[in-house]
Amino acid sequence: MINTAELVEAVRRVSLVLEREAALRFSFTVDGLTLEAIGSEQAQASESISALLTGEETVVSLKPAFLLDGLNAVHSEFVRISFTKTENPNKPGPVLITGQTSQEAAATDGYRYLLQPNLLLR
C-alpha cells in the first residue's frame, strides 16, 4: 500500500529523464518502493518512497503514462498495487491497482485498473 499523491509525484519526477516510450523500473521491497529511470547516457533518476509490502519482493517495469492514468483516477488517499505471477520470471503478469481509504482498510470495491507491465530487461 502506497500514498497515492506521493507515488504520482515520484513517478512524474523520475520519468522526466525517460525517452518517449521507455518504462520505469519499480522495485517493491520490505524497505519500500524504489523507482528507477535510465534515459540517455547522462540522464538517470532514482527515488525511494515508503510502501507497505505484503508478500514477496517484486521488480516490475511499467510505462509511467499508463500508470499515471490509473493513479489519477483513484480518488483515495492510498493505493494498493497487486501483482500476478507467470511461469516466466522475465514476463510478469498484469498489475491490479485499487484505491484504499486508509492504511488499515481493505481495498475499495469501486475502482480497479489493470495494467500490463513491460518485459524486464536485466
mmCIF file of N, CA and C in Angstrom:
data_model
loop_
_atom_site.group_PDB
_atom_site.id
_atom_site.type_symbol
_atom_site.label_atom_id
_atom_site.label_comp_id
_atom_site.label_asym_id
_atom_site.label_seq_id
_atom_site.Cartn_x
_atom_site.Cartn_y
_atom_site.Cartn_z
ATOM 1 N N MET A 1 0.837 -1.161 0.000
ATOM 2 C CA MET A 1 0.000 0.000 0.000
ATOM 3 C C MET A 1 0.897 1.244 0.000
ATOM 4 N N ILE A 2 0.474 2.223 -0.788
ATOM 5 C CA ILE A 2 1.292 3.412 -1.014
ATOM 6 C C ILE A 2 0.392 4.636 -0.980
ATOM 7 N N ASN A 3 0.920 5.744 -0.486
ATOM 8 C CA ASN A 3 0.201 7.009 -0.549
ATOM 9 C C ASN A 3 0.098 7.414 -2.022
ATOM 10 N N THR A 4 -1.125 7.642 -2.485
ATOM 11 C CA THR A 4 -1.364 7.910 -3.907
ATOM 12 C C THR A 4 -0.640 9.163 -4.388
ATOM 13 N N ALA A 5 -0.754 10.258 -3.646
ATOM 14 C CA ALA A 5 -0.132 11.522 -4.063
ATOM 15 C C ALA A 5 1.393 11.401 -4.114
ATOM 16 N N GLU A 6 1.996 10.723 -3.136
ATOM 17 C CA GLU A 6 3.452 10.531 -3.134
ATOM 18 C C GLU A 6 3.897 9.738 -4.356
ATOM 19 N N LEU A 7 3.141 8.696 -4.699
ATOM 20 C CA LEU A 7 3.509 7.873 -5.845
ATOM 21 C C LEU A 7 3.383 8.660 -7.148
ATOM 22 N N VAL A 8 2.316 9.418 -7.300
ATOM 23 C CA VAL A 8 2.123 10.223 -8.511
ATOM 24 C C VAL A 8 3.277 11.200 -8.685
ATOM 25 N N GLU A 9 3.637 11.908 -7.627
ATOM 26 C CA GLU A 9 4.720 12.891 -7.717
ATOM 27 C C GLU A 9 6.064 12.225 -7.999
ATOM 28 N N ALA A 10 6.335 11.088 -7.369
ATOM 29 C CA ALA A 10 7.601 10.382 -7.604
ATOM 30 C C ALA A 10 7.685 9.892 -9.055
ATOM 31 N N VAL A 11 6.596 9.355 -9.580
ATOM 32 C CA VAL A 11 6.586 8.889 -10.974
ATOM 33 C C VAL A 11 6.840 10.062 -11.912
ATOM 34 N N ARG A 12 6.208 11.196 -11.659
ATOM 35 C CA ARG A 12 6.408 12.371 -12.522
ATOM 36 C C ARG A 12 7.861 12.839 -12.502
ATOM 37 N N ARG A 13 8.457 12.896 -11.309
ATOM 38 C CA ARG A 13 9.843 13.375 -11.200
ATOM 39 C C ARG A 13 10.822 12.427 -11.882
ATOM 40 N N VAL A 14 10.716 11.150 -11.569
ATOM 41 C CA VAL A 14 11.688 10.180 -12.079
ATOM 42 C C VAL A 14 11.536 9.987 -13.587
ATOM 43 N N SER A 15 10.329 10.076 -14.101
ATOM 44 C CA SER A 15 10.123 9.836 -15.536
ATOM 45 C C SER A 15 10.591 10.991 -16.417
ATOM 46 N N LEU A 16 10.986 12.105 -15.827
ATOM 47 C CA LEU A 16 11.467 13.237 -16.617
ATOM 48 C C LEU A 16 12.685 12.893 -17.474
ATOM 49 N N VAL A 17 13.491 11.932 -17.053
ATOM 50 C CA VAL A 17 14.704 11.590 -17.803
ATOM 51 C C VAL A 17 14.462 10.523 -18.866
ATOM 52 N N LEU A 18 13.280 9.957 -18.909
ATOM 53 C CA LEU A 18 12.989 8.879 -19.852
ATOM 54 C C LEU A 18 12.751 9.398 -21.259
ATOM 55 N N GLU A 19 13.095 8.557 -22.216
ATOM 56 C CA GLU A 19 12.716 8.847 -23.591
ATOM 57 C C GLU A 19 11.242 8.491 -23.747
ATOM 58 N N ARG A 20 10.653 8.859 -24.832
ATOM 59 C CA ARG A 20 9.206 8.831 -25.035
ATOM 60 C C ARG A 20 8.507 7.523 -24.634
ATOM 61 N N GLU A 21 8.927 6.401 -25.105
ATOM 62 C CA GLU A 21 8.225 5.134 -24.869
ATOM 63 C C GLU A 21 8.899 4.249 -23.811
ATOM 64 N N ALA A 22 9.832 4.793 -23.077
ATOM 65 C CA ALA A 22 10.561 3.996 -22.090
ATOM 66 C C ALA A 22 9.712 3.751 -20.843
ATOM 67 N N ALA A 23 10.099 2.739 -20.080
ATOM 68 C CA ALA A 23 9.373 2.368 -18.868
ATOM 69 C C ALA A 23 10.226 2.633 -17.631
ATOM 70 N N LEU A 24 9.554 2.787 -16.508
ATOM 71 C CA LEU A 24 10.225 2.921 -15.210
ATOM 72 C C LEU A 24 10.326 1.547 -14.568
ATOM 73 N N ARG A 25 11.380 1.330 -13.818
ATOM 74 C CA ARG A 25 11.522 0.093 -13.058
ATOM 75 C C ARG A 25 11.090 0.362 -11.615
ATOM 76 N N PHE A 26 10.190 -0.462 -11.126
ATOM 77 C CA PHE A 26 9.667 -0.344 -9.771
ATOM 78 C C PHE A 26 10.135 -1.553 -8.970
ATOM 79 N N SER A 27 10.853 -1.291 -7.873
ATOM 80 C CA SER A 27 11.321 -2.367 -7.003
ATOM 81 C C SER A 27 10.595 -2.258 -5.676
ATOM 82 N N PHE A 28 9.723 -3.231 -5.413
ATOM 83 C CA PHE A 28 8.955 -3.274 -4.171
ATOM 84 C C PHE A 28 9.679 -4.195 -3.199
ATOM 85 N N THR A 29 10.150 -3.636 -2.066
ATOM 86 C CA THR A 29 10.877 -4.415 -1.067
ATOM 87 C C THR A 29 10.313 -4.111 0.316
ATOM 88 N N VAL A 30 10.816 -4.807 1.323
ATOM 89 C CA VAL A 30 10.368 -4.545 2.694
ATOM 90 C C VAL A 30 10.758 -3.141 3.139
ATOM 91 N N ASP A 31 11.749 -2.540 2.486
ATOM 92 C CA ASP A 31 12.177 -1.184 2.825
ATOM 93 C C ASP A 31 11.341 -0.109 2.149
ATOM 94 N N GLY A 32 10.492 -0.477 1.181
ATOM 95 C CA GLY A 32 9.663 0.493 0.483
ATOM 96 C C GLY A 32 9.705 0.272 -1.016
ATOM 97 N N LEU A 33 9.430 1.330 -1.760
ATOM 98 C CA LEU A 33 9.388 1.281 -3.219
ATOM 99 C C LEU A 33 10.483 2.169 -3.785
ATOM 100 N N THR A 34 11.264 1.629 -4.721
ATOM 101 C CA THR A 34 12.285 2.405 -5.414
ATOM 102 C C THR A 34 11.921 2.477 -6.889
ATOM 103 N N LEU A 35 11.879 3.698 -7.414
ATOM 104 C CA LEU A 35 11.611 3.934 -8.828
ATOM 105 C C LEU A 35 12.926 4.273 -9.495
ATOM 106 N N GLU A 36 13.199 3.664 -10.646
ATOM 107 C CA GLU A 36 14.443 3.920 -11.367
ATOM 108 C C GLU A 36 14.150 4.178 -12.836
ATOM 109 N N ALA A 37 14.812 5.194 -13.380
ATOM 110 C CA ALA A 37 14.695 5.520 -14.803
ATOM 111 C C ALA A 37 16.081 5.696 -15.379
ATOM 112 N N ILE A 38 16.286 5.110 -16.542
ATOM 113 C CA ILE A 38 17.557 5.283 -17.244
ATOM 114 C C ILE A 38 17.232 5.862 -18.607
ATOM 115 N N GLY A 39 17.627 7.100 -18.797
ATOM 116 C CA GLY A 39 17.387 7.773 -20.066
ATOM 117 C C GLY A 39 18.612 7.665 -20.945
ATOM 118 N N SER A 40 19.128 8.796 -21.376
ATOM 119 C CA SER A 40 20.352 8.797 -22.175
ATOM 120 C C SER A 40 21.535 8.493 -21.261
ATOM 121 N N GLU A 41 22.740 8.548 -21.793
ATOM 122 C CA GLU A 41 23.929 8.205 -21.011
ATOM 123 C C GLU A 41 24.078 9.047 -19.750
ATOM 124 N N GLN A 42 23.749 10.327 -19.817
ATOM 125 C CA GLN A 42 23.908 11.202 -18.663
ATOM 126 C C GLN A 42 22.638 11.305 -17.815
ATOM 127 N N ALA A 43 21.500 10.913 -18.345
ATOM 128 C CA ALA A 43 20.227 11.108 -17.652
ATOM 129 C C ALA A 43 19.779 9.837 -16.945
ATOM 130 N N GLN A 44 19.861 9.868 -15.618
ATOM 131 C CA GLN A 44 19.376 8.775 -14.791
ATOM 132 C C GLN A 44 18.687 9.369 -13.584
ATOM 133 N N ALA A 45 17.693 8.663 -13.067
ATOM 134 C CA ALA A 45 16.989 9.145 -11.885
ATOM 135 C C ALA A 45 16.551 7.952 -11.043
ATOM 136 N N SER A 46 16.518 8.177 -9.747
ATOM 137 C CA SER A 46 16.072 7.153 -8.809
ATOM 138 C C SER A 46 15.455 7.843 -7.608
ATOM 139 N N GLU A 47 14.389 7.272 -7.096
ATOM 140 C CA GLU A 47 13.748 7.838 -5.911
ATOM 141 C C GLU A 47 13.095 6.712 -5.126
ATOM 142 N N SER A 48 13.148 6.813 -3.807
ATOM 143 C CA SER A 48 12.508 5.825 -2.935
ATOM 144 C C SER A 48 11.402 6.497 -2.146
ATOM 145 N N ILE A 49 10.286 5.784 -1.998
ATOM 146 C CA ILE A 49 9.177 6.271 -1.180
ATOM 147 C C ILE A 49 8.719 5.140 -0.272
ATOM 148 N N SER A 50 7.997 5.483 0.764
ATOM 149 C CA SER A 50 7.539 4.458 1.700
ATOM 150 C C SER A 50 6.378 3.680 1.093
ATOM 151 N N ALA A 51 6.386 2.379 1.349
ATOM 152 C CA ALA A 51 5.333 1.483 0.877
ATOM 153 C C ALA A 51 5.273 0.298 1.830
ATOM 154 N N LEU A 52 4.086 -0.179 2.067
ATOM 155 C CA LEU A 52 3.892 -1.359 2.904
ATOM 156 C C LEU A 52 3.761 -2.560 1.996
ATOM 157 N N LEU A 53 4.702 -3.494 2.082
ATOM 158 C CA LEU A 53 4.723 -4.674 1.224
ATOM 159 C C LEU A 53 4.117 -5.854 1.968
ATOM 160 N N THR A 54 3.195 -6.525 1.304
ATOM 161 C CA THR A 54 2.644 -7.775 1.807
ATOM 162 C C THR A 54 2.954 -8.829 0.759
ATOM 163 N N GLY A 55 3.734 -9.825 1.118
ATOM 164 C CA GLY A 55 4.111 -10.858 0.154
ATOM 165 C C GLY A 55 5.574 -10.739 -0.233
ATOM 166 N N GLU A 56 5.893 -11.301 -1.392
ATOM 167 C CA GLU A 56 7.273 -11.357 -1.859
ATOM 168 C C GLU A 56 7.731 -10.040 -2.459
ATOM 169 N N GLU A 57 9.047 -9.794 -2.383
ATOM 170 C CA GLU A 57 9.627 -8.628 -3.051
ATOM 171 C C GLU A 57 9.457 -8.806 -4.553
ATOM 172 N N THR A 58 9.188 -7.713 -5.245
ATOM 173 C CA THR A 58 8.864 -7.768 -6.663
ATOM 174 C C THR A 58 9.524 -6.628 -7.409
ATOM 175 N N VAL A 59 9.995 -6.901 -8.631
ATOM 176 C CA VAL A 59 10.503 -5.874 -9.531
ATOM 177 C C VAL A 59 9.653 -5.933 -10.790
ATOM 178 N N VAL A 60 9.148 -4.775 -11.207
ATOM 179 C CA VAL A 60 8.291 -4.711 -12.376
ATOM 180 C C VAL A 60 8.604 -3.433 -13.156
ATOM 181 N N SER A 61 8.426 -3.485 -14.452
ATOM 182 C CA SER A 61 8.685 -2.343 -15.313
ATOM 183 C C SER A 61 7.354 -1.863 -15.905
ATOM 184 N N LEU A 62 7.014 -0.582 -15.666
ATOM 185 C CA LEU A 62 5.734 -0.024 -16.101
ATOM 186 C C LEU A 62 5.947 1.286 -16.849
ATOM 187 N N LYS A 63 5.130 1.525 -17.859
ATOM 188 C CA LYS A 63 5.186 2.804 -18.564
ATOM 189 C C LYS A 63 4.517 3.865 -17.693
ATOM 190 N N PRO A 64 5.216 4.958 -17.418
ATOM 191 C CA PRO A 64 4.684 5.954 -16.484
ATOM 192 C C PRO A 64 3.374 6.590 -16.924
ATOM 193 N N ALA A 65 3.174 6.819 -18.207
ATOM 194 C CA ALA A 65 1.937 7.465 -18.665
ATOM 195 C C ALA A 65 0.727 6.593 -18.346
ATOM 196 N N PHE A 66 0.836 5.292 -18.573
ATOM 197 C CA PHE A 66 -0.273 4.383 -18.290
ATOM 198 C C PHE A 66 -0.521 4.274 -16.786
ATOM 199 N N LEU A 67 0.549 4.220 -16.006
ATOM 200 C CA LEU A 67 0.398 4.153 -14.559
ATOM 201 C C LEU A 67 -0.260 5.428 -14.029
ATOM 202 N N LEU A 68 0.183 6.580 -14.503
ATOM 203 C CA LEU A 68 -0.401 7.844 -14.052
ATOM 204 C C LEU A 68 -1.875 7.954 -14.427
ATOM 205 N N ASP A 69 -2.269 7.430 -15.594
ATOM 206 C CA ASP A 69 -3.682 7.421 -15.961
ATOM 207 C C ASP A 69 -4.507 6.704 -14.900
ATOM 208 N N GLY A 70 -4.030 5.551 -14.470
ATOM 209 C CA GLY A 70 -4.745 4.788 -13.450
ATOM 210 C C GLY A 70 -4.720 5.453 -12.097
ATOM 211 N N LEU A 71 -3.572 5.986 -11.702
ATOM 212 C CA LEU A 71 -3.451 6.627 -10.389
ATOM 213 C C LEU A 71 -4.285 7.901 -10.296
ATOM 214 N N ASN A 72 -4.366 8.659 -11.387
ATOM 215 C CA ASN A 72 -5.146 9.898 -11.367
ATOM 216 C C ASN A 72 -6.641 9.638 -11.267
ATOM 217 N N ALA A 73 -7.081 8.436 -11.592
ATOM 218 C CA ALA A 73 -8.494 8.095 -11.476
ATOM 219 C C ALA A 73 -8.850 7.547 -10.095
ATOM 220 N N VAL A 74 -7.842 7.239 -9.283
ATOM 221 C CA VAL A 74 -8.080 6.763 -7.923
ATOM 222 C C VAL A 74 -8.387 7.973 -7.051
ATOM 223 N N HIS A 75 -9.522 7.958 -6.415
ATOM 224 C CA HIS A 75 -9.913 9.091 -5.572
ATOM 225 C C HIS A 75 -9.848 8.702 -4.104
ATOM 226 N N SER A 76 -8.711 8.123 -3.710
ATOM 227 C CA SER A 76 -8.495 7.761 -2.315
ATOM 228 C C SER A 76 -7.063 8.101 -1.928
ATOM 229 N N GLU A 77 -6.849 8.230 -0.638
ATOM 230 C CA GLU A 77 -5.534 8.647 -0.145
ATOM 231 C C GLU A 77 -4.449 7.609 -0.422
ATOM 232 N N PHE A 78 -4.841 6.345 -0.397
ATOM 233 C CA PHE A 78 -3.861 5.270 -0.591
ATOM 234 C C PHE A 78 -4.245 4.411 -1.791
ATOM 235 N N VAL A 79 -3.254 3.748 -2.339
ATOM 236 C CA VAL A 79 -3.471 2.844 -3.463
ATOM 237 C C VAL A 79 -2.808 1.509 -3.135
ATOM 238 N N ARG A 80 -3.471 0.430 -3.556
ATOM 239 C CA ARG A 80 -2.922 -0.912 -3.388
ATOM 240 C C ARG A 80 -2.547 -1.413 -4.779
ATOM 241 N N ILE A 81 -1.321 -1.902 -4.913
ATOM 242 C CA ILE A 81 -0.850 -2.459 -6.181
ATOM 243 C C ILE A 81 -0.628 -3.948 -5.954
ATOM 244 N N SER A 82 -1.377 -4.759 -6.700
ATOM 245 C CA SER A 82 -1.292 -6.217 -6.573
ATOM 246 C C SER A 82 -0.669 -6.798 -7.830
ATOM 247 N N PHE A 83 0.062 -7.888 -7.656
ATOM 248 C CA PHE A 83 0.792 -8.499 -8.759
ATOM 249 C C PHE A 83 0.304 -9.909 -9.016
ATOM 250 N N THR A 84 0.375 -10.316 -10.273
ATOM 251 C CA THR A 84 0.116 -11.699 -10.636
ATOM 252 C C THR A 84 1.408 -12.281 -11.187
ATOM 253 N N LYS A 85 1.596 -13.549 -10.968
ATOM 254 C CA LYS A 85 2.833 -14.212 -11.397
ATOM 255 C C LYS A 85 2.577 -15.042 -12.647
ATOM 256 N N THR A 86 3.621 -15.217 -13.432
ATOM 257 C CA THR A 86 3.604 -16.147 -14.552
ATOM 258 C C THR A 86 4.748 -17.124 -14.341
ATOM 259 N N GLU A 87 4.800 -18.142 -15.164
ATOM 260 C CA GLU A 87 5.870 -19.133 -15.025
ATOM 261 C C GLU A 87 7.219 -18.576 -15.442
ATOM 262 N N ASN A 88 7.228 -17.566 -16.304
ATOM 263 C CA ASN A 88 8.466 -16.951 -16.775
ATOM 264 C C ASN A 88 8.758 -15.717 -15.920
ATOM 265 N N PRO A 89 9.851 -15.705 -15.139
ATOM 266 C CA PRO A 89 10.132 -14.550 -14.276
ATOM 267 C C PRO A 89 10.420 -13.264 -15.048
ATOM 268 N N ASN A 90 10.763 -13.359 -16.341
ATOM 269 C CA ASN A 90 11.001 -12.164 -17.147
ATOM 270 C C ASN A 90 9.732 -11.648 -17.816
ATOM 271 N N LYS A 91 8.631 -12.342 -17.631
ATOM 272 C CA LYS A 91 7.352 -11.922 -18.208
ATOM 273 C C LYS A 91 6.323 -11.827 -17.085
ATOM 274 N N PRO A 92 6.280 -10.684 -16.401
ATOM 275 C CA PRO A 92 5.354 -10.536 -15.281
ATOM 276 C C PRO A 92 3.910 -10.486 -15.754
ATOM 277 N N GLY A 93 3.008 -10.892 -14.870
ATOM 278 C CA GLY A 93 1.583 -10.841 -15.173
ATOM 279 C C GLY A 93 1.034 -9.448 -14.939
ATOM 280 N N PRO A 94 -0.257 -9.256 -15.224
ATOM 281 C CA PRO A 94 -0.882 -7.942 -15.058
ATOM 282 C C PRO A 94 -0.805 -7.425 -13.619
ATOM 283 N N VAL A 95 -0.815 -6.102 -13.502
ATOM 284 C CA VAL A 95 -0.779 -5.410 -12.213
ATOM 285 C C VAL A 95 -2.176 -4.834 -11.982
ATOM 286 N N LEU A 96 -2.736 -5.041 -10.789
ATOM 287 C CA LEU A 96 -4.049 -4.526 -10.440
ATOM 288 C C LEU A 96 -3.901 -3.377 -9.452
ATOM 289 N N ILE A 97 -4.485 -2.229 -9.782
ATOM 290 C CA ILE A 97 -4.430 -1.054 -8.914
ATOM 291 C C ILE A 97 -5.834 -0.799 -8.378
ATOM 292 N N THR A 98 -5.946 -0.689 -7.054
ATOM 293 C CA THR A 98 -7.225 -0.386 -6.410
ATOM 294 C C THR A 98 -7.011 0.708 -5.374
ATOM 295 N N GLY A 99 -8.052 1.479 -5.106
ATOM 296 C CA GLY A 99 -7.986 2.525 -4.100
ATOM 297 C C GLY A 99 -8.217 1.971 -2.715
ATOM 298 N N GLN A 100 -7.707 2.710 -1.731
ATOM 299 C CA GLN A 100 -7.848 2.305 -0.339
ATOM 300 C C GLN A 100 -7.997 3.561 0.502
ATOM 301 N N THR A 101 -9.011 3.617 1.370
ATOM 302 C CA THR A 101 -9.277 4.837 2.123
ATOM 303 C C THR A 101 -8.329 5.056 3.283
ATOM 304 N N SER A 102 -7.773 3.994 3.851
ATOM 305 C CA SER A 102 -6.824 4.135 4.952
ATOM 306 C C SER A 102 -5.839 2.977 4.917
ATOM 307 N N GLN A 103 -4.806 3.083 5.733
ATOM 308 C CA GLN A 103 -3.796 2.026 5.753
ATOM 309 C C GLN A 103 -4.364 0.708 6.256
ATOM 310 N N GLU A 104 -5.350 0.773 7.146
ATOM 311 C CA GLU A 104 -5.900 -0.440 7.746
ATOM 312 C C GLU A 104 -7.054 -1.024 6.933
ATOM 313 N N ALA A 105 -7.705 -0.225 6.107
ATOM 314 C CA ALA A 105 -8.894 -0.671 5.373
ATOM 315 C C ALA A 105 -8.527 -1.622 4.244
ATOM 316 N N ALA A 106 -9.488 -2.449 3.895
ATOM 317 C CA ALA A 106 -9.323 -3.312 2.731
ATOM 318 C C ALA A 106 -9.490 -2.466 1.473
ATOM 319 N N ALA A 107 -9.093 -3.012 0.357
ATOM 320 C CA ALA A 107 -9.232 -2.290 -0.904
ATOM 321 C C ALA A 107 -10.705 -1.980 -1.164
ATOM 322 N N THR A 108 -10.980 -0.828 -1.740
ATOM 323 C CA THR A 108 -12.354 -0.473 -2.053
ATOM 324 C C THR A 108 -12.839 -1.283 -3.246
ATOM 325 N N ASP A 109 -14.133 -1.507 -3.312
ATOM 326 C CA ASP A 109 -14.693 -2.336 -4.371
ATOM 327 C C ASP A 109 -14.925 -1.569 -5.663
ATOM 328 N N GLY A 110 -14.962 -0.232 -5.609
ATOM 329 C CA GLY A 110 -15.378 0.556 -6.747
ATOM 330 C C GLY A 110 -14.435 0.568 -7.936
ATOM 331 N N TYR A 111 -13.232 1.043 -7.783
ATOM 332 C CA TYR A 111 -12.343 1.301 -8.907
ATOM 333 C C TYR A 111 -11.245 0.256 -8.993
ATOM 334 N N ARG A 112 -11.051 -0.285 -10.189
ATOM 335 C CA ARG A 112 -9.961 -1.229 -10.446
ATOM 336 C C ARG A 112 -9.324 -0.869 -11.781
ATOM 337 N N TYR A 113 -8.008 -0.865 -11.812
ATOM 338 C CA TYR A 113 -7.268 -0.519 -13.027
ATOM 339 C C TYR A 113 -6.258 -1.627 -13.267
ATOM 340 N N LEU A 114 -6.335 -2.254 -14.420
ATOM 341 C CA LEU A 114 -5.443 -3.344 -14.765
ATOM 342 C C LEU A 114 -4.402 -2.833 -15.747
ATOM 343 N N LEU A 115 -3.139 -3.111 -15.471
ATOM 344 C CA LEU A 115 -2.033 -2.582 -16.261
ATOM 345 C C LEU A 115 -1.072 -3.718 -16.587
ATOM 346 N N GLN A 116 -0.724 -3.839 -17.869
ATOM 347 C CA GLN A 116 0.228 -4.876 -18.289
ATOM 348 C C GLN A 116 1.647 -4.329 -18.211
ATOM 349 N N PRO A 117 2.517 -4.961 -17.415
ATOM 350 C CA PRO A 117 3.912 -4.487 -17.321
ATOM 351 C C PRO A 117 4.707 -4.830 -18.578
ATOM 352 N N ASN A 118 5.838 -4.165 -18.712
ATOM 353 C CA ASN A 118 6.785 -4.439 -19.800
ATOM 354 C C ASN A 118 7.672 -5.587 -19.391
ATOM 355 N N LEU A 119 8.333 -6.200 -20.370
ATOM 356 C CA LEU A 119 9.309 -7.235 -20.055
ATOM 357 C C LEU A 119 10.455 -6.613 -19.309
ATOM 358 N N LEU A 120 10.989 -7.306 -18.328
ATOM 359 C CA LEU A 120 12.120 -6.798 -17.563
ATOM 360 C C LEU A 120 13.402 -7.003 -18.361
ATOM 361 N N LEU A 121 14.180 -5.958 -18.462
ATOM 362 C CA LEU A 121 15.488 -6.047 -19.116
ATOM 363 C C LEU A 121 16.540 -6.061 -18.030
ATOM 364 N N ARG A 122 17.178 -7.167 -17.867
ATOM 365 C CA ARG A 122 18.143 -7.299 -16.764
ATOM 366 C C ARG A 122 19.543 -6.976 -17.224
#
